[in-house]
Short mmCIF file of C-alpha atoms and ligand atoms in Angstrom, two decimals:
data_model
loop_
_atom_site.label_atom_id
_atom_site.label_comp_id
_atom_site.label_asym_id
_atom_site.label_seq_id
_atom_site.Cartn_x
_atom_site.Cartn_y
_atom_site.Cartn_z
CA MET A 21 238.80 118.94 142.83
CA GLU A 22 237.62 119.11 139.22
CA ASP A 23 236.36 115.87 137.73
CA LEU A 24 239.15 114.92 135.31
CA THR A 25 238.13 111.34 134.69
CA PRO A 26 238.90 110.10 131.16
CA SER A 27 235.20 110.10 130.17
CA ARG A 28 234.92 113.73 131.26
CA ILE A 29 237.78 114.75 128.98
CA VAL A 30 236.32 112.98 125.94
CA ARG A 31 233.72 110.22 125.44
CA LEU A 32 231.55 108.60 122.84
CA GLU A 33 227.80 108.73 123.34
CA ASP A 34 225.14 107.18 121.07
CA ASP A 35 224.79 110.26 118.87
CA ALA A 36 227.84 112.41 119.59
CA VAL A 37 231.42 112.72 120.72
CA VAL A 38 231.35 114.83 123.88
CA LEU A 39 234.46 116.63 125.09
CA LEU A 40 235.53 119.17 127.67
CA ASP A 41 236.00 122.38 125.68
CA GLN A 42 239.65 123.24 126.45
CA ARG A 43 239.32 126.66 124.79
CA ARG A 44 237.12 127.77 127.68
CA LEU A 45 239.34 126.56 130.53
CA PRO A 46 240.12 127.59 133.20
CA GLU A 47 237.37 130.20 133.33
CA GLU A 48 234.53 127.88 132.32
CA VAL A 49 234.11 124.11 132.51
CA VAL A 50 231.76 123.34 129.64
CA GLU A 51 231.24 120.42 127.30
CA LEU A 52 231.06 120.48 123.53
CA ARG A 53 228.88 117.96 121.65
CA CYS A 54 230.13 116.95 118.21
CA ALA A 55 227.42 115.17 116.21
CA SER A 56 229.46 114.13 113.15
CA ALA A 57 233.01 113.26 112.16
CA ALA A 58 233.31 116.70 110.55
CA ALA A 59 232.28 118.35 113.82
CA VAL A 60 234.95 116.34 115.67
CA ALA A 61 237.51 117.44 113.06
CA ASP A 62 236.46 121.07 113.62
CA ALA A 63 236.90 120.63 117.39
CA ILE A 64 240.40 119.23 116.86
CA ARG A 65 241.36 121.97 114.37
CA ASP A 66 240.03 124.74 116.63
CA MET A 67 241.74 123.13 119.66
CA ALA A 68 238.61 122.49 121.71
CA ILE A 69 240.53 119.27 122.28
CA ARG A 70 244.29 119.21 121.82
CA GLY A 71 247.41 117.30 122.82
CA ALA A 72 248.74 114.42 120.74
CA PRO A 73 247.12 111.38 122.40
CA ALA A 74 243.85 113.24 123.08
CA ILE A 75 243.33 114.19 119.44
CA GLY A 76 244.00 110.57 118.45
CA ILE A 77 241.34 109.40 120.91
CA ALA A 78 238.87 112.06 119.72
CA ALA A 79 239.50 111.04 116.11
CA ALA A 80 238.90 107.37 116.97
CA TYR A 81 235.58 108.31 118.58
CA GLY A 82 234.79 110.52 115.56
CA TYR A 83 235.41 107.60 113.23
CA ALA A 84 233.21 105.31 115.36
CA LEU A 85 230.49 107.97 115.21
CA ALA A 86 230.84 108.11 111.41
CA VAL A 87 230.34 104.32 111.30
CA ALA A 88 227.20 104.60 113.46
CA ARG A 89 225.80 107.43 111.32
CA GLY A 90 226.50 105.67 108.02
CA GLU A 91 228.85 108.44 106.90
CA ASP A 92 231.28 107.98 104.00
CA LEU A 93 234.18 106.42 105.95
CA ASP A 94 236.96 107.35 103.53
CA GLN A 95 235.85 110.96 103.74
CA ALA A 96 235.55 110.79 107.53
CA PHE A 97 239.07 109.35 107.72
CA GLU A 98 240.54 112.08 105.51
CA THR A 99 238.66 114.91 107.22
CA LEU A 100 239.77 113.80 110.66
CA ALA A 101 243.36 113.04 109.59
CA ALA A 102 243.72 116.49 108.02
CA ALA A 103 242.52 118.35 111.12
CA ARG A 104 246.06 118.79 112.49
CA PRO A 105 249.27 117.64 110.81
CA THR A 106 252.03 117.28 113.40
CA ALA A 107 250.85 114.82 116.08
CA VAL A 108 251.16 111.35 114.55
CA ASN A 109 248.72 109.87 117.09
CA LEU A 110 245.85 111.22 115.00
CA ARG A 111 246.62 109.13 111.93
CA TRP A 112 247.75 106.19 114.09
CA ALA A 113 244.39 106.05 115.86
CA LEU A 114 242.48 106.38 112.58
CA GLU A 115 244.45 103.54 111.01
CA GLU A 116 243.64 101.41 114.05
CA MET A 117 239.95 102.26 113.59
CA ARG A 118 240.02 101.53 109.87
CA SER A 119 241.23 98.01 110.56
CA GLU A 120 238.70 97.47 113.39
CA PRO A 121 235.86 100.03 113.02
CA THR A 122 233.93 99.44 116.24
CA ARG A 123 232.92 101.54 119.23
CA GLU A 124 234.66 99.00 121.42
CA ARG A 125 237.98 99.52 119.61
CA ALA A 126 237.67 103.31 119.99
CA ARG A 127 237.06 102.95 123.72
CA GLU A 128 239.94 100.49 123.95
CA ILE A 129 242.27 103.02 122.28
CA HIS A 130 241.24 105.54 124.93
CA GLU A 131 241.75 103.10 127.81
CA ASP A 132 245.09 101.97 126.37
CA GLU A 133 246.39 105.55 126.12
CA VAL A 134 245.55 106.23 129.77
CA GLU A 135 247.16 102.96 130.82
CA ARG A 136 250.26 103.83 128.77
CA CYS A 137 250.45 107.17 130.61
CA ARG A 138 250.43 105.47 133.99
CA ARG A 139 253.19 103.10 132.95
CA MET A 140 255.42 105.79 131.42
CA ALA A 141 254.86 108.05 134.44
CA SER A 142 256.15 105.33 136.70
CA HIS A 143 259.26 104.85 134.51
CA ALA A 144 259.89 108.60 134.17
CA SER A 145 259.58 109.28 137.89
CA GLU A 146 262.69 107.13 138.39
CA LEU A 147 264.65 109.90 136.64
CA VAL A 148 263.45 112.60 139.04
CA ALA A 149 265.80 113.24 141.97
CA PRO A 150 264.28 113.98 145.40
CA GLY A 151 263.46 117.65 145.93
CA SER A 152 263.40 118.46 142.21
CA ARG A 153 262.16 121.69 140.80
CA VAL A 154 260.79 120.57 137.46
CA LEU A 155 260.11 122.78 134.47
CA THR A 156 257.45 121.78 131.94
CA HIS A 157 256.03 123.30 128.78
CA CYS A 158 252.61 123.38 127.14
CA ASN A 159 250.11 120.92 128.57
CA ALA A 160 251.01 117.24 128.69
CA GLY A 161 248.49 116.32 131.37
CA GLY A 162 245.19 114.50 131.51
CA LEU A 163 243.58 117.03 129.19
CA ALA A 164 246.18 116.32 126.49
CA THR A 165 246.02 112.55 126.78
CA GLY A 166 242.45 111.58 127.64
CA GLY A 167 243.51 111.02 131.25
CA TYR A 168 246.55 111.14 133.59
CA GLY A 169 249.15 112.67 131.26
CA THR A 170 252.62 112.07 129.87
CA ALA A 171 255.12 114.64 131.18
CA LEU A 172 252.58 115.95 133.68
CA GLY A 173 251.65 112.39 134.61
CA ALA A 174 255.33 111.79 135.36
CA ILE A 175 255.41 114.92 137.50
CA ARG A 176 252.25 113.75 139.28
CA SER A 177 253.73 110.32 139.93
CA ALA A 178 257.00 111.83 141.16
CA TRP A 179 255.07 114.25 143.40
CA GLU A 180 253.16 111.36 144.93
CA GLN A 181 256.55 109.79 145.74
CA ASP A 182 257.74 113.03 147.40
CA LEU A 183 260.32 113.64 144.67
CA VAL A 184 259.00 116.97 143.33
CA ALA A 185 259.35 120.18 145.32
CA HIS A 186 257.97 122.65 142.77
CA VAL A 187 256.87 122.91 139.14
CA TRP A 188 257.70 125.76 136.80
CA VAL A 189 255.05 126.07 134.09
CA GLY A 190 255.99 127.86 130.88
CA GLU A 191 252.96 129.87 129.83
CA THR A 192 253.32 128.58 126.23
CA ARG A 193 252.50 131.41 123.90
CA PRO A 194 250.49 131.98 121.84
CA ARG A 195 247.69 129.65 123.04
CA LEU A 196 248.78 129.57 126.69
CA GLN A 197 248.29 125.84 127.26
CA GLY A 198 250.71 126.08 130.19
CA ALA A 199 249.20 129.13 131.88
CA ARG A 200 245.61 127.95 131.36
CA LEU A 201 245.56 124.14 131.26
CA THR A 202 248.65 122.86 133.07
CA ALA A 203 248.13 125.42 135.83
CA TRP A 204 244.49 124.31 136.15
CA GLU A 205 245.49 120.65 136.42
CA LEU A 206 248.30 121.29 138.91
CA GLU A 207 246.01 123.40 141.07
CA ALA A 208 243.45 120.58 141.09
CA LEU A 209 246.15 118.08 142.06
CA GLY A 210 247.51 120.29 144.84
CA ILE A 211 251.05 120.34 143.41
CA PRO A 212 252.97 123.60 144.10
CA PHE A 213 253.70 125.50 140.90
CA ALA A 214 254.26 128.90 139.36
CA VAL A 215 253.59 130.04 135.82
CA ILE A 216 256.52 131.78 134.13
CA ALA A 217 256.87 133.71 130.89
CA ASP A 218 258.40 131.41 128.29
CA GLY A 219 261.40 133.73 128.08
CA ALA A 220 262.12 133.36 131.81
CA ALA A 221 263.13 129.69 131.64
CA ALA A 222 266.81 130.11 130.74
CA SER A 223 267.47 132.70 133.42
CA LEU A 224 265.80 130.50 136.07
CA MET A 225 268.14 127.71 134.98
CA ALA A 226 271.11 130.06 135.23
CA ALA A 227 270.00 131.02 138.74
CA GLY A 228 270.03 127.35 139.78
CA GLU A 229 266.25 127.21 140.28
CA VAL A 230 265.53 124.36 137.85
CA ASP A 231 266.66 120.74 138.32
CA CYS A 232 265.20 119.09 135.22
CA VAL A 233 262.88 119.66 132.26
CA LEU A 234 260.07 117.27 131.38
CA THR A 235 258.00 117.66 128.22
CA GLY A 236 255.64 115.63 126.08
CA ALA A 237 255.92 115.05 122.34
CA ASP A 238 253.73 115.19 119.27
CA ARG A 239 255.87 113.02 117.03
CA ILE A 240 259.19 111.28 117.57
CA ALA A 241 261.27 110.31 114.55
CA ALA A 242 263.17 107.02 114.35
CA ASN A 243 266.43 108.78 115.33
CA GLY A 244 264.86 110.41 118.41
CA ASP A 245 264.36 113.90 116.97
CA THR A 246 261.21 115.10 118.71
CA ALA A 247 258.48 117.50 117.65
CA ASN A 248 256.67 119.26 120.48
CA LYS A 249 255.06 122.61 121.17
CA ILE A 250 256.94 125.64 119.86
CA GLY A 251 259.52 126.72 122.42
CA THR A 252 260.53 123.19 123.40
CA TYR A 253 263.71 123.34 121.30
CA ALA A 254 264.79 126.55 123.06
CA LEU A 255 264.24 124.87 126.44
CA ALA A 256 266.36 121.89 125.36
CA LEU A 257 269.16 124.20 124.23
CA ALA A 258 269.08 126.07 127.53
CA ALA A 259 268.92 122.84 129.56
CA THR A 260 271.89 121.40 127.69
CA TYR A 261 273.94 124.56 128.26
CA HIS A 262 273.14 124.42 131.98
CA ARG A 263 273.78 120.63 132.13
CA LEU A 264 270.23 119.86 133.21
CA PRO A 265 268.37 116.67 132.22
CA PHE A 266 265.93 117.25 129.37
CA ILE A 267 263.46 114.37 129.37
CA VAL A 268 260.73 113.60 126.82
CA VAL A 269 257.77 111.50 128.00
CA ALA A 270 255.50 110.07 125.30
CA PRO A 271 253.61 106.90 124.40
CA THR A 272 254.71 104.55 121.62
CA SER A 273 251.70 105.84 119.64
CA THR A 274 253.76 109.06 119.25
CA LEU A 275 256.68 107.24 117.61
CA ASP A 276 256.73 107.51 113.82
CA LEU A 277 258.46 104.70 112.02
CA ASP A 278 258.13 106.51 108.71
CA ALA A 279 259.97 109.66 109.82
CA GLU A 280 263.70 108.95 109.75
CA THR A 281 264.63 112.31 111.26
CA GLY A 282 262.94 115.47 112.45
CA ALA A 283 263.18 116.88 108.93
CA ASP A 284 260.43 114.43 107.95
CA ILE A 285 257.97 115.79 110.53
CA PRO A 286 255.37 118.24 109.18
CA ILE A 287 255.14 121.36 111.31
CA GLU A 288 251.72 122.95 111.64
CA GLU A 289 251.51 126.64 110.77
CA ARG A 290 248.52 128.14 112.52
CA ASP A 291 246.73 131.38 111.84
CA ALA A 292 249.09 134.31 112.38
CA THR A 293 246.37 136.20 114.26
CA GLU A 294 246.97 133.86 117.22
CA VAL A 295 250.31 135.67 117.59
CA SER A 296 249.31 139.21 116.63
CA ALA A 297 245.90 140.46 115.54
CA ARG A 298 247.43 143.80 114.58
CA PHE A 299 250.82 143.15 112.95
CA PRO A 300 252.36 140.70 110.48
CA ALA A 301 253.24 137.47 112.30
CA ARG A 302 254.37 133.86 111.85
CA ASN A 303 252.86 131.05 113.88
CA PRO A 304 254.67 127.71 113.68
CA ALA A 305 252.88 125.66 116.35
CA PHE A 306 255.66 123.10 116.92
CA ASP A 307 259.42 122.77 116.70
CA VAL A 308 261.83 119.86 116.50
CA THR A 309 264.33 119.19 119.27
CA PRO A 310 267.34 117.29 117.94
CA ALA A 311 267.93 113.94 119.61
CA ALA A 312 271.39 115.11 120.70
CA LEU A 313 269.76 117.49 123.20
CA ILE A 314 267.50 114.85 124.75
CA THR A 315 268.78 113.09 127.89
CA ALA A 316 266.15 110.35 127.75
CA ILE A 317 262.91 109.46 125.99
CA VAL A 318 260.47 107.62 128.23
CA THR A 319 257.66 105.50 126.80
CA GLU A 320 255.40 102.95 128.46
CA GLU A 321 258.06 100.41 127.54
CA GLY A 322 260.72 102.07 129.70
CA VAL A 323 263.54 104.63 129.65
CA HIS A 324 265.40 104.96 126.34
CA HIS A 325 268.78 106.63 125.85
CA ALA A 326 270.82 107.55 122.76
CA PRO A 327 271.38 106.14 120.24
CA TYR A 328 267.59 106.26 119.86
CA ALA A 329 267.67 104.59 116.44
CA THR A 330 268.35 101.36 118.27
CA SER A 331 266.91 102.03 121.74
CA LEU A 332 263.40 103.21 120.85
CA PRO A 333 260.82 100.42 120.84
CA MET A 334 260.20 100.28 117.08
CA PRO A 335 258.16 99.03 115.30
CA THR A 336 255.19 99.85 117.43
CA ARG A 337 252.61 101.61 115.36
CA SER A 338 250.18 98.72 115.46
CA ALA A 339 251.25 97.43 118.83
CA ARG A 340 248.53 96.81 121.39
CA LEU A 341 249.19 96.89 125.09
O1 MRU B 404 248.96 122.44 120.08
P1 MRU B 404 248.73 121.45 121.17
O2 MRU B 404 248.19 122.05 122.42
O3 MRU B 404 247.93 120.25 120.69
O4 MRU B 404 250.18 120.92 121.52
C1 MRU B 404 250.33 119.95 122.50
C2 MRU B 404 251.74 119.66 122.81
O5 MRU B 404 252.65 120.13 122.19
C3 MRU B 404 251.98 118.66 123.89
O6 MRU B 404 253.17 118.93 124.57
C4 MRU B 404 252.10 117.28 123.22
O7 MRU B 404 250.94 117.00 122.48
C5 MRU B 404 252.32 116.22 124.20
S1 MRU B 404 250.87 116.04 125.20
C6 MRU B 404 250.81 114.57 125.82
#
């Protein structure tokens, strides 16, 4: 089995932030050394590391590196914060580091995120019925979170309790986080799965081959509207039509007090060439699933149901475990 320990996914060394280069998986397992905050920001922007909690952890390590190197900290903060706009964990982790700029705090943020994943996985697995065929999207596993995973952590926990029969993995165009990263993690864990074209999900639901949908999140507004990888909204619509549970699993570091609704969440537009190198294209990287389509949001604090404005554990942005 591949070594997917938290320090293998991303770690802080004396002179660099070192991370598993997710652009090269599953073909090659290679590390990338980032020797400055700007290099960490480049790695986040280019998706060498990606997934909401993981980019927050990488940014925290990048900020700690900037402190050690005597870099301009305001510039390091801004450069890292601007690397990707949608996942709120990035700015959350940087604000934590600004108020306590030590290597120890950066490592604590990493450890806390992994611990949060384990707790939310345990809560979320209670929602998985025995024998479930679970559909997931993008990659919300250890790679996306610095260890263990949110939605994929929940699937892993449920599998270990003999609740999961099979996992459907949406390939997640255009960057194929499902087909490359989630498939790689599930294979390593020995959990039975099959990759499907994103467009196949609704017809599998119609055929009665899906029992529930579990996804992660990049930012959750105060009313429960949830930004996640593009295509998530379509899955929620299809799940609602077919009366299937649609469950979001995310840490409280993904909750955004300042966003009242999904309309307040900035959606990253990536280079159109990721979609088509030949023809005109649009490439919104995330979409917003309205709270009304979400059966439950699971955080490390527990299972939350609508109305989310009162059930979500707010305020939490500065909360420590
Ligand atoms: O563009 P990415 O790969 O960073 O997008 C990641 C996702 O959308 C994940 O589903 C989300 O960050 C939750 S991961 C714990």
